[in-house]
mmCIF file of N, CA and C in Angstrom:
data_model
loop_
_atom_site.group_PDB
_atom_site.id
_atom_site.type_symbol
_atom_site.label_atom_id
_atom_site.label_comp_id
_atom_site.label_asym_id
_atom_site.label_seq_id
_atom_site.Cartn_x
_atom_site.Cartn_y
_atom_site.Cartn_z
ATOM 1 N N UNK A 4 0.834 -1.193 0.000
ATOM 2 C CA UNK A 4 0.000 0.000 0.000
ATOM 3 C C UNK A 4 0.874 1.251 0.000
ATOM 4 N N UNK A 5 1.671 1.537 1.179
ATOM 5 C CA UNK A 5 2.670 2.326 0.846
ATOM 6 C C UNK A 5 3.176 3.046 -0.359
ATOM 7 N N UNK A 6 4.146 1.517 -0.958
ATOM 8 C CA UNK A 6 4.407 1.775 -2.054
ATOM 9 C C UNK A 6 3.654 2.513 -3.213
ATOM 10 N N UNK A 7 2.112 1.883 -3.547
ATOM 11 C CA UNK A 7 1.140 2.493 -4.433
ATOM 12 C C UNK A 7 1.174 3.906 -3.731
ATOM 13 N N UNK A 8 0.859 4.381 -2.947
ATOM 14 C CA UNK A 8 0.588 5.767 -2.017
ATOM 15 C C UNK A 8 1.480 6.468 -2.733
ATOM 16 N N UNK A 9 3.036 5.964 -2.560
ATOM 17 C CA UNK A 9 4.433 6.945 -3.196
ATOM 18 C C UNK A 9 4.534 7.142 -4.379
ATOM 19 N N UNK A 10 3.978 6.501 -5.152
ATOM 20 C CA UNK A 10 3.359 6.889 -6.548
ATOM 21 C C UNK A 10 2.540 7.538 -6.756
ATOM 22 N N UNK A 11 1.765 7.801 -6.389
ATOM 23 C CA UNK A 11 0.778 8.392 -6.236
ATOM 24 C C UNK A 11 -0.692 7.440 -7.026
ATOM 25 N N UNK A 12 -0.640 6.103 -6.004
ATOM 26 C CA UNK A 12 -1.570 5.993 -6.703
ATOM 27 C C UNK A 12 -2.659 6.278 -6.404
ATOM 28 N N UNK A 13 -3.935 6.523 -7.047
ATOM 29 C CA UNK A 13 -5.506 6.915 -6.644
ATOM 30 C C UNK A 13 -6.586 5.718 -6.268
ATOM 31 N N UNK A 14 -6.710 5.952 -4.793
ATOM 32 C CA UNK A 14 -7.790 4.408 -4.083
ATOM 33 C C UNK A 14 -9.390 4.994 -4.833
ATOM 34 N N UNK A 15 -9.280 5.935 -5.074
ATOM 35 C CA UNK A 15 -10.704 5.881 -5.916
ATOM 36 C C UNK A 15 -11.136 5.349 -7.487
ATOM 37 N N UNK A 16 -11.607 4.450 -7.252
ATOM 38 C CA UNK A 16 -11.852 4.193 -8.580
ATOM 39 C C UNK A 16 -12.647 5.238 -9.735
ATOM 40 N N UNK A 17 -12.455 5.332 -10.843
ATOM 41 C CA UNK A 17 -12.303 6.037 -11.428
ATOM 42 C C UNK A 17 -13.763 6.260 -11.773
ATOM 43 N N UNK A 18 -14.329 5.051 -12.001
ATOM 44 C CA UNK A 18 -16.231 4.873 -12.200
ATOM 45 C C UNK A 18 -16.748 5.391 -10.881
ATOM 46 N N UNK A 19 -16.388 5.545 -9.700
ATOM 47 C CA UNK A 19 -16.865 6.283 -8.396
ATOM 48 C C UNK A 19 -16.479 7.394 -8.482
ATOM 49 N N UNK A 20 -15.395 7.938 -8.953
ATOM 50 C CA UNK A 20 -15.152 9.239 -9.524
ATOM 51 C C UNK A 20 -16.181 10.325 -10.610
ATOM 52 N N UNK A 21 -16.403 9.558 -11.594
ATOM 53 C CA UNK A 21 -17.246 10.001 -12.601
ATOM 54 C C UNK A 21 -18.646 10.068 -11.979
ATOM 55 N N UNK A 22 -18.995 8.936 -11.430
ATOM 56 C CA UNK A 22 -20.425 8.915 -10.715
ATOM 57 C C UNK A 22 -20.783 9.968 -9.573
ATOM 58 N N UNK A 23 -19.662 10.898 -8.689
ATOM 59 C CA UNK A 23 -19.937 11.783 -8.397
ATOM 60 C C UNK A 23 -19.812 12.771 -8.899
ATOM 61 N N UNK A 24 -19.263 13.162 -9.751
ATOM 62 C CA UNK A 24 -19.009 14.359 -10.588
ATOM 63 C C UNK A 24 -20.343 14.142 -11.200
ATOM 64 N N UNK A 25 -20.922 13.237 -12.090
ATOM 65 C CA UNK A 25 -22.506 13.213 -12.735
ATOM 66 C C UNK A 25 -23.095 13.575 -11.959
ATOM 67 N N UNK A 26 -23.433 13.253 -10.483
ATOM 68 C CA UNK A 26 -24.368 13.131 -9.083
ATOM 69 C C UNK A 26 -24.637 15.110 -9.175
ATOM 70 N N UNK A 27 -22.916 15.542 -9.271
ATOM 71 C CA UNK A 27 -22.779 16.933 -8.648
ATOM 72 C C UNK A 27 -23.306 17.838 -9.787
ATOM 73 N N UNK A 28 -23.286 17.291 -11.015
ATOM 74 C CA UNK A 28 -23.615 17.884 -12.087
ATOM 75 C C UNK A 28 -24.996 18.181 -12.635
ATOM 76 N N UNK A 29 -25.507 16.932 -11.986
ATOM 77 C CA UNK A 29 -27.317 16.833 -11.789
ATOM 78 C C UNK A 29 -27.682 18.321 -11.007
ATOM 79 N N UNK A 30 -27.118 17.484 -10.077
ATOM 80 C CA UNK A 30 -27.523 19.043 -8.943
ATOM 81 C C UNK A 30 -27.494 19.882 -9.089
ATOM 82 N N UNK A 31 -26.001 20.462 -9.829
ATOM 83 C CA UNK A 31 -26.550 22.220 -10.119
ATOM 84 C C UNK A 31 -27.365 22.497 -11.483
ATOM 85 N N UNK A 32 -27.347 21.632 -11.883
ATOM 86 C CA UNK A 32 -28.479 21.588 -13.427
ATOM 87 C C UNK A 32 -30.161 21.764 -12.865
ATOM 88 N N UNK A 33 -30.529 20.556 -11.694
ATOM 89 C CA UNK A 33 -31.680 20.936 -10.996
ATOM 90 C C UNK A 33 -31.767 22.108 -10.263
ATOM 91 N N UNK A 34 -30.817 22.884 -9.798
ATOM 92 C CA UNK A 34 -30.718 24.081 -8.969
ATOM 93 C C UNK A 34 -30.906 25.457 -10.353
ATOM 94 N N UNK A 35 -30.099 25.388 -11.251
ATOM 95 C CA UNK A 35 -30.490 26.141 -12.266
ATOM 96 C C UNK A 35 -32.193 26.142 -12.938
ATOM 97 N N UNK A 36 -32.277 24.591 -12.901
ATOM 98 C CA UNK A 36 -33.887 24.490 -13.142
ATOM 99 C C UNK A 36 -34.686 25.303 -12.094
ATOM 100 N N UNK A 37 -34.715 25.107 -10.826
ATOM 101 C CA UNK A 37 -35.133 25.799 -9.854
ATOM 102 C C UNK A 37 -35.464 27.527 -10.070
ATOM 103 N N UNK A 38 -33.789 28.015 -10.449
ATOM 104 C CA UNK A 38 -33.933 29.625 -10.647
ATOM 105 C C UNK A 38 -35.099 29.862 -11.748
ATOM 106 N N UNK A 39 -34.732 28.793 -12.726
ATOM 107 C CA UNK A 39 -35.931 29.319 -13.947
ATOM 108 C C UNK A 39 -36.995 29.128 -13.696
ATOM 109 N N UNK A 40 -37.724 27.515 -12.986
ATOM 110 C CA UNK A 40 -39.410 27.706 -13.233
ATOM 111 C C UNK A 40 -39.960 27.827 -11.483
ATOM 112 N N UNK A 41 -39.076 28.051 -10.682
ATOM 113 C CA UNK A 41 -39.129 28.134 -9.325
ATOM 114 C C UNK A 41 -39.922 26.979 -8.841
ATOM 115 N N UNK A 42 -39.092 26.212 -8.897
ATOM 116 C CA UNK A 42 -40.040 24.739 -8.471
ATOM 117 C C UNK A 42 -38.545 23.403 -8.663
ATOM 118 N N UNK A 43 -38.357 22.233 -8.235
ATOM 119 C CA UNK A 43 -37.606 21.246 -8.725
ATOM 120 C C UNK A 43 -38.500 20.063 -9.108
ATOM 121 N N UNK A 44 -39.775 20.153 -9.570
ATOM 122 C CA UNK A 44 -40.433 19.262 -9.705
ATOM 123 C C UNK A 44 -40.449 18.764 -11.305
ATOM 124 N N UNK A 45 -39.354 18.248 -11.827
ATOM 125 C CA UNK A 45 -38.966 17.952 -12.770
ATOM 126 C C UNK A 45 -39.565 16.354 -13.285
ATOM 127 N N UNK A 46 -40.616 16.623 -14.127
ATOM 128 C CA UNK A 46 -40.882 15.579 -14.817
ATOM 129 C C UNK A 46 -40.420 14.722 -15.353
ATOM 130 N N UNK A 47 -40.114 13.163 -15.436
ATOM 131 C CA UNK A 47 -39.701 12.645 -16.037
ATOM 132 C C UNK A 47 -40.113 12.385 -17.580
ATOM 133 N N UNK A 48 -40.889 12.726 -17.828
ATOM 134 C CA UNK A 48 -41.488 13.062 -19.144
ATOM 135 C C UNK A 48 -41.450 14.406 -19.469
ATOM 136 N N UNK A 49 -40.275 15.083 -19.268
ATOM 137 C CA UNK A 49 -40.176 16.880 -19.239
ATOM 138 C C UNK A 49 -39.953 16.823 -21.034
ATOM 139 N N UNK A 50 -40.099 16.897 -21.988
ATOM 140 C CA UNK A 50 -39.800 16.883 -23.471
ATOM 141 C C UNK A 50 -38.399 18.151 -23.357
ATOM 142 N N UNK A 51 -38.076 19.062 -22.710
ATOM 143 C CA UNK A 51 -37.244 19.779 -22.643
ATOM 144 C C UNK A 51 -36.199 19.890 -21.860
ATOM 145 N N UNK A 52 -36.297 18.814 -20.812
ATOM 146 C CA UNK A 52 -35.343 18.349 -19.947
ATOM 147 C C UNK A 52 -35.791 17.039 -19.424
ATOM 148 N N UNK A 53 -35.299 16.073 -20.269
ATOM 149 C CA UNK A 53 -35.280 14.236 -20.596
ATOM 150 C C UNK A 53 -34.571 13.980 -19.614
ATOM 151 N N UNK A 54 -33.363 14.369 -19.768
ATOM 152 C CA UNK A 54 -32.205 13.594 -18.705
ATOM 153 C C UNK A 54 -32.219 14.332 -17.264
ATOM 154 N N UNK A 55 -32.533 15.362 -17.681
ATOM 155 C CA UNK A 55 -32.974 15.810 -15.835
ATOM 156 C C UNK A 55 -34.342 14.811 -14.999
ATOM 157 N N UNK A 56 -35.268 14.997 -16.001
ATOM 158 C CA UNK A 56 -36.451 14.347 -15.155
ATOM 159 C C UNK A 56 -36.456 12.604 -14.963
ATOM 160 N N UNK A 57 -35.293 12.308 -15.500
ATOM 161 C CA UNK A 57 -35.035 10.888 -15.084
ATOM 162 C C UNK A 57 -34.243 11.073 -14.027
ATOM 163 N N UNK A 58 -32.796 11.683 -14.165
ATOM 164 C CA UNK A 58 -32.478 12.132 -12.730
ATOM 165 C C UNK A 58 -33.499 12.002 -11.696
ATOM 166 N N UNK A 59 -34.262 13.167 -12.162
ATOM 167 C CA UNK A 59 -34.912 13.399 -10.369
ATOM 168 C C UNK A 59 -35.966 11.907 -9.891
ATOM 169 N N UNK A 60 -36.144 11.212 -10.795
ATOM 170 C CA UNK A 60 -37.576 9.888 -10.655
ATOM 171 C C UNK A 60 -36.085 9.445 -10.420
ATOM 172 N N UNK A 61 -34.876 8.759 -10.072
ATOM 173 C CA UNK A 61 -33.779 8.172 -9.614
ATOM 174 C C UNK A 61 -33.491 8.164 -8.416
ATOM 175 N N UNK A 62 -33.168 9.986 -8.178
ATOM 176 C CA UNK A 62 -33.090 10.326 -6.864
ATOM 177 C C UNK A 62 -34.586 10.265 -6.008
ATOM 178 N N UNK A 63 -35.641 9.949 -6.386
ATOM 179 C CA UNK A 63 -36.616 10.098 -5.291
ATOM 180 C C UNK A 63 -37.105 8.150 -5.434
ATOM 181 N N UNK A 64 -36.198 6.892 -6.225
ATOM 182 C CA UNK A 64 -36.352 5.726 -6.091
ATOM 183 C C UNK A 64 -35.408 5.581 -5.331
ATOM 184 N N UNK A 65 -34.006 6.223 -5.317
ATOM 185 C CA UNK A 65 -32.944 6.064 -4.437
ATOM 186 C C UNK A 65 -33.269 6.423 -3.186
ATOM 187 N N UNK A 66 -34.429 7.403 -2.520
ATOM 188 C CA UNK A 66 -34.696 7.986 -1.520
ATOM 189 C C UNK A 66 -35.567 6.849 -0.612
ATOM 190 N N UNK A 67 -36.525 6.273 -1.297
ATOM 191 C CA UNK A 67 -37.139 4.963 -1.232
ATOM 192 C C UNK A 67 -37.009 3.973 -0.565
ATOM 193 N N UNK A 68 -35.589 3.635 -1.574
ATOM 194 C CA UNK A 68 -34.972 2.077 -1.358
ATOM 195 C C UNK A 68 -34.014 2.685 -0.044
ATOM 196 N N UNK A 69 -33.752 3.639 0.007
ATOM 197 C CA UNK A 69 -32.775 3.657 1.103
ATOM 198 C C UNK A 69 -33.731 4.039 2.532
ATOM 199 N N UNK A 70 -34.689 4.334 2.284
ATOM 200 C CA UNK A 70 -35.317 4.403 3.751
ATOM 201 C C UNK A 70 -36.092 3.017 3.680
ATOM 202 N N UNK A 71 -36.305 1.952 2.685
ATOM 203 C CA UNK A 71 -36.479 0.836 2.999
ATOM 204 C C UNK A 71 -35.364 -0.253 3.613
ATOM 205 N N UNK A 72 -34.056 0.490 3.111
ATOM 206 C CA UNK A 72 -33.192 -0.616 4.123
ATOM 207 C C UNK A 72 -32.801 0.507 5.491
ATOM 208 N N UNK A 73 -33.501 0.586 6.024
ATOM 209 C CA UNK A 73 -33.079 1.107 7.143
ATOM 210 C C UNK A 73 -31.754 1.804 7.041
ATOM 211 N N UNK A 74 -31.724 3.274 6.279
ATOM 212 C CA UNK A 74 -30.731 3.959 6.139
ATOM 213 C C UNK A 74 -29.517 3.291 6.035
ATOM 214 N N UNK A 75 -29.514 2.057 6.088
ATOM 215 C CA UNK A 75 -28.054 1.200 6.613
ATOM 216 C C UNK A 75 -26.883 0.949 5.139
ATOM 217 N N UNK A 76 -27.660 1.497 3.917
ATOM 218 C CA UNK A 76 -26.824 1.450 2.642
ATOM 219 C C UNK A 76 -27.228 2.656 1.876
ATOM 220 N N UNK A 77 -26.134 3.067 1.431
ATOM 221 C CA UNK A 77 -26.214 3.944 -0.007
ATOM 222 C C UNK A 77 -26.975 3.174 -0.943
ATOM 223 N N UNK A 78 -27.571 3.677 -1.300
ATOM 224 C CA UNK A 78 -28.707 3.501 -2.320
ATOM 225 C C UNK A 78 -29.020 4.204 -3.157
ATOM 226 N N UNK A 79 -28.584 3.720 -5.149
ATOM 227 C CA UNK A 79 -28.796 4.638 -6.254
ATOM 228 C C UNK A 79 -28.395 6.088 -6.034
ATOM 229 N N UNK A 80 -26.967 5.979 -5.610
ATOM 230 C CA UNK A 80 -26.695 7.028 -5.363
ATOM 231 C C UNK A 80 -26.821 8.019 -4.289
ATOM 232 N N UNK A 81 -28.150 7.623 -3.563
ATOM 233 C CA UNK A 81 -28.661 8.664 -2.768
ATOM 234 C C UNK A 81 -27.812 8.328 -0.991
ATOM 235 N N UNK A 82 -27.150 9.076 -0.641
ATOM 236 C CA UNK A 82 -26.770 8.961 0.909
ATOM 237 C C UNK A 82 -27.702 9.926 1.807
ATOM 238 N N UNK A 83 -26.909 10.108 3.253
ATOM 239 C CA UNK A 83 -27.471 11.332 3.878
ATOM 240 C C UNK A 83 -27.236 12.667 3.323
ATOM 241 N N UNK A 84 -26.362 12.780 2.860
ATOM 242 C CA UNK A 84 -25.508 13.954 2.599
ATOM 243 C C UNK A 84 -26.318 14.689 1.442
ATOM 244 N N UNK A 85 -26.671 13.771 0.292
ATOM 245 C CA UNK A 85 -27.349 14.015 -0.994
ATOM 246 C C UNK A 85 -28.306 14.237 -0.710
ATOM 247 N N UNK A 86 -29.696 13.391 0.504
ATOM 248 C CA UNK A 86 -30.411 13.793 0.668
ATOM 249 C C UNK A 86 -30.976 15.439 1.298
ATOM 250 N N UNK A 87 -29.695 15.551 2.324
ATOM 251 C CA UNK A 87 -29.614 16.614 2.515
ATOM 252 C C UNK A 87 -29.844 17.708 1.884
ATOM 253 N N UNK A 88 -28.796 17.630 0.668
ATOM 254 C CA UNK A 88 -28.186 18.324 -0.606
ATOM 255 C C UNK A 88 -29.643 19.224 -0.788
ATOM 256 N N UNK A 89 -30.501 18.256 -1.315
ATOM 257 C CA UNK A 89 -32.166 17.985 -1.993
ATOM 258 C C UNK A 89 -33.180 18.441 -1.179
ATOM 259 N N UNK A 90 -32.365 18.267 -0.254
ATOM 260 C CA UNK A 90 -34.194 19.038 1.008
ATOM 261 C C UNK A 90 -33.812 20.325 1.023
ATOM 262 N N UNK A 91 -32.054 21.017 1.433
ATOM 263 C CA UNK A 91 -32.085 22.344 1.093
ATOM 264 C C UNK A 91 -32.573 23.266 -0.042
ATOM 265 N N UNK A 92 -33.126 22.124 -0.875
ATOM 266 C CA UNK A 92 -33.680 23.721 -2.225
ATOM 267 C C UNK A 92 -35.088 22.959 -2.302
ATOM 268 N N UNK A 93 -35.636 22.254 -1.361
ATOM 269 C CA UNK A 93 -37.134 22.257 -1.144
ATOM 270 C C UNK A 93 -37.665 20.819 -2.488
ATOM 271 N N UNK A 94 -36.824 19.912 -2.333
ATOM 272 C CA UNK A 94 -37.019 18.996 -3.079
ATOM 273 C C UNK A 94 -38.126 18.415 -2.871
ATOM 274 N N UNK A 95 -39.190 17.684 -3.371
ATOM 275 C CA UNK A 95 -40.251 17.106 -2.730
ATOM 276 C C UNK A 95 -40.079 15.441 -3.695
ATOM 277 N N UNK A 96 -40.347 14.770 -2.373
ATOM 278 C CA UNK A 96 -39.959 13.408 -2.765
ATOM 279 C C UNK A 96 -41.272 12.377 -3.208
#
């Protein structure tokens, strides 16, 4: 381990890497949605924002499954932290 360390190697895998950068990228895309129609209630059938309103039907199945396992796993992404993220701009689940 060391050794990898002095190289500098990276313990994050690179697909957990990308998957939060997408996660973070959602978010301020839904937060921009927010400024424009003052609401985050993003349709998944939005014809003008497709990949957002699947986002948000993700994050509110991830919200779901994770209060069905007893908070005890990350789930589709969604942790405490994210949930958090989502209740500060008045997310409704």
């Amino acid at each position: 381990i060391k050794k990898l360390e002095s190289i500098g190697f990276n313990w994050v895998s690179v697909y957990a890497s990308k998957q939060r950068n997408s996660w973070d990228e959602m978010f301020e895309e839904l937060k921009l949605f927010k400024a424009q129609h003052g609401h985050v209630d993003v349709s998944k059938t939005d014809a003008d924002n497709p990949k957002l309103g699947r986002w948000v039907s993700n994050q509110r199945q991830g919200y779901r499954n994770y209060y069905k396992a007893g908070n005890k796993q990350k789930s589709e992404g969604i942790c405490e932290e994210r949930i958090n993220q989502l209740e500060n701009i008045e997310f409704n689940w």
